[in-house]
């Protein structure tokens, strides 16, 4: 029978990509508060190292690993460094992602560079991380992989009327969601669970460009039943659930945390 102790992550070893700010930082700190040692992975050195200090202040072990997840070689090096420090990886949150502003009104004006970069980070980067993490989790016969998708994985929240086209972003996040399901079925024999979260509109450094557009923000909030945007800390509970023994029968799941946006 489940009890709150099943959420306890004491002794677990975790890594979080994109952990220098926003959802990644909030979840890295949340995992640490639940008992895990957490490796902070990002391209932003100063902010990433600041996150490490906050984790260490909680009495947990931490390290910073600089990594551009769009690079296979850097991802391989990153996971190896985490393994050297922690000896195992129990939880991996593949959260790093980008939104390339709001200045692409329609697809014919979208550059190939924008498409390639968005998919390289938001889709291929998640795959590279899952691939490397699985290499070490398979011999362990255990692990929880949590990918960050988006409500953009389930709907085409593309807003060209506001001067911002998100075709590449929506496509990449849909790929993350379905890749999560495919990987879940593949890794079941090794006792590795693979799930994803789909945040709605969250106030974070990554959404800074859209936050500057009051018309777009009003539109997003109007179409969200809670009529507000989330703060990164509101994603933490779902991640701790998916990382913990409470989710022992949960794999291939997309956990939507969107203030009810997908209800309408």
GROMACS .gro file of C-alpha atoms in nm:
model
  264
    1UNK     CA    1   0.000   0.000   0.000
    2UNK     CA    2   0.138   0.341  -0.102
    3UNK     CA    3   0.236   0.602   0.154
    4UNK     CA    4   0.418   0.933   0.140
    5UNK     CA    5   0.754   0.763   0.200
    6UNK     CA    6   0.734   0.630  -0.156
    7UNK     CA    7   0.805   0.985  -0.275
    8UNK     CA    8   1.134   0.982  -0.085
    9UNK     CA    9   1.433   0.995  -0.321
   10UNK     CA   10   1.705   0.967  -0.056
   11UNK     CA   11   2.014   0.805  -0.201
   12UNK     CA   12   1.899   0.843  -0.562
   13UNK     CA   13   2.130   0.995  -0.822
   14UNK     CA   14   1.979   1.232  -1.076
   15UNK     CA   15   2.074   1.456  -1.364
   16UNK     CA   16   1.872   1.744  -1.504
   17UNK     CA   17   1.950   1.915  -1.834
   18UNK     CA   18   1.861   2.279  -1.879
   19UNK     CA   19   1.889   2.318  -1.503
   20UNK     CA   20   2.034   2.669  -1.487
   21UNK     CA   21   1.690   2.830  -1.466
   22UNK     CA   22   1.317   2.794  -1.516
   23UNK     CA   23   1.158   2.450  -1.499
   24UNK     CA   24   1.492   2.270  -1.499
   25UNK     CA   25   1.626   2.457  -1.198
   26UNK     CA   26   1.300   2.426  -1.005
   27UNK     CA   27   1.294   2.051  -1.065
   28UNK     CA   28   1.664   2.004  -0.985
   29UNK     CA   29   1.606   2.174  -0.650
   30UNK     CA   30   1.285   1.978  -0.598
   31UNK     CA   31   1.460   1.647  -0.656
   32UNK     CA   32   1.730   1.753  -0.410
   33UNK     CA   33   1.472   1.845  -0.147
   34UNK     CA   34   1.321   1.500  -0.195
   35UNK     CA   35   1.660   1.348  -0.113
   36UNK     CA   36   1.843   1.301  -0.443
   37UNK     CA   37   2.194   1.407  -0.537
   38UNK     CA   38   2.160   1.607  -0.859
   39UNK     CA   39   2.394   1.683  -1.149
   40UNK     CA   40   2.319   2.018  -1.312
   41UNK     CA   41   2.362   2.018  -1.690
   42UNK     CA   42   2.347   2.332  -1.903
   43UNK     CA   43   2.535   2.561  -2.142
   44UNK     CA   44   2.510   2.853  -1.899
   45UNK     CA   45   2.808   2.819  -1.667
   46UNK     CA   46   2.742   3.092  -1.410
   47UNK     CA   47   2.374   3.014  -1.364
   48UNK     CA   48   2.437   2.641  -1.364
   49UNK     CA   49   2.704   2.666  -1.095
   50UNK     CA   50   2.469   2.885  -0.890
   51UNK     CA   51   2.213   2.604  -0.903
   52UNK     CA   52   2.480   2.361  -0.782
   53UNK     CA   53   2.545   2.581  -0.479
   54UNK     CA   54   2.175   2.591  -0.395
   55UNK     CA   55   2.157   2.212  -0.413
   56UNK     CA   56   2.465   2.173  -0.195
   57UNK     CA   57   2.310   2.414   0.057
   58UNK     CA   58   2.031   2.157   0.093
   59UNK     CA   59   2.288   1.899   0.203
   60UNK     CA   60   2.296   1.711  -0.128
   61UNK     CA   61   2.584   1.634  -0.360
   62UNK     CA   62   2.590   1.816  -0.690
   63UNK     CA   63   2.814   1.899  -0.982
   64UNK     CA   64   2.789   2.114  -1.292
   65UNK     CA   65   2.851   1.970  -1.637
   66UNK     CA   66   2.860   2.203  -1.934
   67UNK     CA   67   2.682   2.043  -2.228
   68UNK     CA   68   2.512   2.141  -2.552
   69UNK     CA   69   2.260   1.859  -2.589
   70UNK     CA   70   2.253   1.910  -2.967
   71UNK     CA   71   2.602   1.756  -2.975
   72UNK     CA   72   2.625   1.376  -2.956
   73UNK     CA   73   2.984   1.398  -2.836
   74UNK     CA   74   2.904   1.647  -2.560
   75UNK     CA   75   2.612   1.436  -2.440
   76UNK     CA   76   2.830   1.125  -2.428
   77UNK     CA   77   3.090   1.317  -2.226
   78UNK     CA   78   2.825   1.463  -1.995
   79UNK     CA   79   2.666   1.131  -1.901
   80UNK     CA   80   3.008   0.976  -1.850
   81UNK     CA   81   3.105   1.261  -1.613
   82UNK     CA   82   2.786   1.215  -1.412
   83UNK     CA   83   2.851   0.841  -1.388
   84UNK     CA   84   3.207   0.903  -1.271
   85UNK     CA   85   3.078   1.132  -0.997
   86UNK     CA   86   2.772   0.933  -0.885
   87UNK     CA   87   2.854   0.575  -0.999
   88UNK     CA   88   2.494   0.536  -1.119
   89UNK     CA   89   2.204   0.734  -1.263
   90UNK     CA   90   1.861   0.660  -1.118
   91UNK     CA   91   1.673   0.963  -1.252
   92UNK     CA   92   1.734   1.159  -1.570
   93UNK     CA   93   1.526   1.463  -1.657
   94UNK     CA   94   1.589   1.568  -2.015
   95UNK     CA   95   1.457   1.920  -1.999
   96UNK     CA   96   1.687   2.140  -2.209
   97UNK     CA   97   1.503   2.323  -2.483
   98UNK     CA   98   1.475   2.647  -2.676
   99UNK     CA   99   1.212   2.876  -2.824
  100UNK     CA  100   1.355   3.095  -3.098
  101UNK     CA  101   1.155   3.412  -3.034
  102UNK     CA  102   0.829   3.527  -3.187
  103UNK     CA  103   0.936   3.683  -3.514
  104UNK     CA  104   0.836   3.413  -3.763
  105UNK     CA  105   0.484   3.499  -3.880
  106UNK     CA  106   0.444   3.215  -4.133
  107UNK     CA  107   0.628   2.903  -4.239
  108UNK     CA  108   0.750   3.045  -4.572
  109UNK     CA  109   0.950   3.302  -4.372
  110UNK     CA  110   1.100   3.042  -4.141
  111UNK     CA  111   1.465   2.983  -4.215
  112UNK     CA  112   1.606   2.634  -4.244
  113UNK     CA  113   1.857   2.731  -3.974
  114UNK     CA  114   1.572   2.801  -3.732
  115UNK     CA  115   1.408   2.466  -3.811
  116UNK     CA  116   1.735   2.272  -3.786
  117UNK     CA  117   1.844   2.434  -3.459
  118UNK     CA  118   1.505   2.394  -3.290
  119UNK     CA  119   1.483   2.025  -3.376
  120UNK     CA  120   1.850   1.966  -3.294
  121UNK     CA  121   1.804   2.089  -2.937
  122UNK     CA  122   1.440   2.007  -2.861
  123UNK     CA  123   1.412   1.667  -3.028
  124UNK     CA  124   1.750   1.520  -3.124
  125UNK     CA  125   1.900   1.647  -2.798
  126UNK     CA  126   1.641   1.457  -2.596
  127UNK     CA  127   1.708   1.142  -2.800
  128UNK     CA  128   2.085   1.172  -2.754
  129UNK     CA  129   2.038   1.203  -2.377
  130UNK     CA  130   1.795   0.911  -2.355
  131UNK     CA  131   2.031   0.698  -2.561
  132UNK     CA  132   2.331   0.761  -2.338
  133UNK     CA  133   2.134   0.734  -2.014
  134UNK     CA  134   1.988   0.402  -2.122
  135UNK     CA  135   2.339   0.262  -2.180
  136UNK     CA  136   2.407   0.294  -1.808
  137UNK     CA  137   2.058   0.223  -1.677
  138UNK     CA  138   2.021  -0.106  -1.866
  139UNK     CA  139   2.299  -0.283  -1.669
  140UNK     CA  140   2.149  -0.143  -1.348
  141UNK     CA  141   1.812  -0.292  -1.444
  142UNK     CA  142   1.645   0.026  -1.316
  143UNK     CA  143   1.591   0.392  -1.389
  144UNK     CA  144   1.341   0.668  -1.450
  145UNK     CA  145   1.375   0.891  -1.756
  146UNK     CA  146   1.157   1.203  -1.763
  147UNK     CA  147   1.146   1.414  -2.079
  148UNK     CA  148   1.004   1.763  -2.107
  149UNK     CA  149   0.748   1.786  -2.385
  150UNK     CA  150   0.480   2.058  -2.391
  151UNK     CA  151   0.113   2.115  -2.457
  152UNK     CA  152   0.253   2.205  -2.800
  153UNK     CA  153   0.302   1.829  -2.841
  154UNK     CA  154  -0.074   1.777  -2.837
  155UNK     CA  155  -0.213   2.091  -3.000
  156UNK     CA  156  -0.099   2.334  -3.268
  157UNK     CA  157  -0.073   2.641  -3.045
  158UNK     CA  158   0.089   2.826  -3.331
  159UNK     CA  159   0.011   3.199  -3.315
  160UNK     CA  160   0.109   3.365  -3.645
  161UNK     CA  161  -0.163   3.626  -3.583
  162UNK     CA  162   0.056   3.757  -3.301
  163UNK     CA  163   0.370   3.765  -3.514
  164UNK     CA  164   0.512   3.435  -3.391
  165UNK     CA  165   0.516   3.103  -3.572
  166UNK     CA  166   0.601   2.792  -3.370
  167UNK     CA  167   0.590   2.522  -3.636
  168UNK     CA  168   0.936   2.390  -3.551
  169UNK     CA  169   0.870   2.399  -3.176
  170UNK     CA  170   0.535   2.220  -3.202
  171UNK     CA  171   0.686   1.956  -3.429
  172UNK     CA  172   0.981   1.893  -3.198
  173UNK     CA  173   0.768   1.862  -2.885
  174UNK     CA  174   0.525   1.624  -3.058
  175UNK     CA  175   0.829   1.415  -3.143
  176UNK     CA  176   0.941   1.412  -2.779
  177UNK     CA  177   0.599   1.294  -2.666
  178UNK     CA  178   0.583   1.007  -2.912
  179UNK     CA  179   0.949   0.915  -2.870
  180UNK     CA  180   0.882   0.885  -2.497
  181UNK     CA  181   0.609   0.628  -2.565
  182UNK     CA  182   0.827   0.432  -2.806
  183UNK     CA  183   1.123   0.428  -2.567
  184UNK     CA  184   0.898   0.324  -2.279
  185UNK     CA  185   0.797   0.005  -2.458
  186UNK     CA  186   1.156  -0.066  -2.560
  187UNK     CA  187   1.303  -0.026  -2.211
  188UNK     CA  188   1.035  -0.206  -2.010
  189UNK     CA  189   1.236  -0.532  -1.999
  190UNK     CA  190   1.514  -0.347  -1.816
  191UNK     CA  191   1.288  -0.199  -1.547
  192UNK     CA  192   1.342   0.150  -1.691
  193UNK     CA  193   1.040   0.377  -1.697
  194UNK     CA  194   1.018   0.657  -1.955
  195UNK     CA  195   0.763   0.934  -1.917
  196UNK     CA  196   0.727   1.298  -2.012
  197UNK     CA  197   0.568   1.610  -1.874
  198UNK     CA  198   0.376   1.860  -2.083
  199UNK     CA  199   0.377   2.202  -1.919
  200UNK     CA  200   0.134   2.468  -2.029
  201UNK     CA  201   0.234   2.833  -2.029
  202UNK     CA  202   0.506   2.886  -1.769
  203UNK     CA  203   0.675   3.210  -1.668
  204UNK     CA  204   1.042   3.130  -1.716
  205UNK     CA  205   1.357   3.261  -1.887
  206UNK     CA  206   1.271   3.057  -2.197
  207UNK     CA  207   0.935   3.233  -2.234
  208UNK     CA  208   1.085   3.579  -2.179
  209UNK     CA  209   1.023   3.684  -2.540
  210UNK     CA  210   0.655   3.593  -2.530
  211UNK     CA  211   0.615   3.754  -2.186
  212UNK     CA  212   0.703   4.087  -2.347
  213UNK     CA  213   0.394   4.067  -2.570
  214UNK     CA  214   0.093   4.160  -2.353
  215UNK     CA  215  -0.153   4.069  -2.628
  216UNK     CA  216  -0.010   3.719  -2.659
  217UNK     CA  217   0.002   3.671  -2.281
  218UNK     CA  218  -0.360   3.783  -2.251
  219UNK     CA  219  -0.457   3.537  -2.525
  220UNK     CA  220  -0.278   3.250  -2.349
  221UNK     CA  221  -0.436   3.329  -2.014
  222UNK     CA  222  -0.783   3.376  -2.164
  223UNK     CA  223  -0.770   3.029  -2.317
  224UNK     CA  224  -0.643   2.865  -1.997
  225UNK     CA  225  -0.930   2.770  -1.761
  226UNK     CA  226  -0.725   2.886  -1.460
  227UNK     CA  227  -0.672   3.219  -1.644
  228UNK     CA  228  -0.309   3.246  -1.543
  229UNK     CA  229   0.034   3.113  -1.628
  230UNK     CA  230   0.230   2.876  -1.408
  231UNK     CA  231   0.553   2.932  -1.220
  232UNK     CA  232   0.827   2.670  -1.265
  233UNK     CA  233   0.781   2.532  -0.913
  234UNK     CA  234   0.435   2.408  -1.012
  235UNK     CA  235   0.600   2.145  -1.234
  236UNK     CA  236   0.805   1.992  -0.951
  237UNK     CA  237   0.538   1.770  -0.795
  238UNK     CA  238   0.473   1.588  -1.121
  239UNK     CA  239   0.842   1.525  -1.178
  240UNK     CA  240   0.895   1.391  -0.825
  241UNK     CA  241   0.599   1.158  -0.876
  242UNK     CA  242   0.741   1.022  -1.204
  243UNK     CA  243   1.087   0.986  -1.047
  244UNK     CA  244   0.961   0.805  -0.737
  245UNK     CA  245   0.840   0.457  -0.649
  246UNK     CA  246   0.486   0.596  -0.647
  247UNK     CA  247   0.505   0.579  -1.028
  248UNK     CA  248   0.628   0.219  -1.038
  249UNK     CA  249   0.343   0.121  -1.273
  250UNK     CA  250   0.361   0.436  -1.485
  251UNK     CA  251   0.553   0.437  -1.813
  252UNK     CA  252   0.494   0.589  -2.155
  253UNK     CA  253   0.278   0.853  -1.990
  254UNK     CA  254   0.249   1.221  -2.083
  255UNK     CA  255   0.172   1.413  -1.763
  256UNK     CA  256  -0.002   1.736  -1.864
  257UNK     CA  257   0.028   2.030  -1.623
  258UNK     CA  258  -0.139   2.316  -1.805
  259UNK     CA  259  -0.398   2.487  -1.586
  260UNK     CA  260  -0.667   2.306  -1.784
  261UNK     CA  261  -0.565   2.442  -2.126
  262UNK     CA  262  -0.624   2.113  -2.308
  263UNK     CA  263  -0.975   2.084  -2.162
  264UNK     CA  264  -1.117   2.336  -2.406
   0.00000   0.00000   0.00000
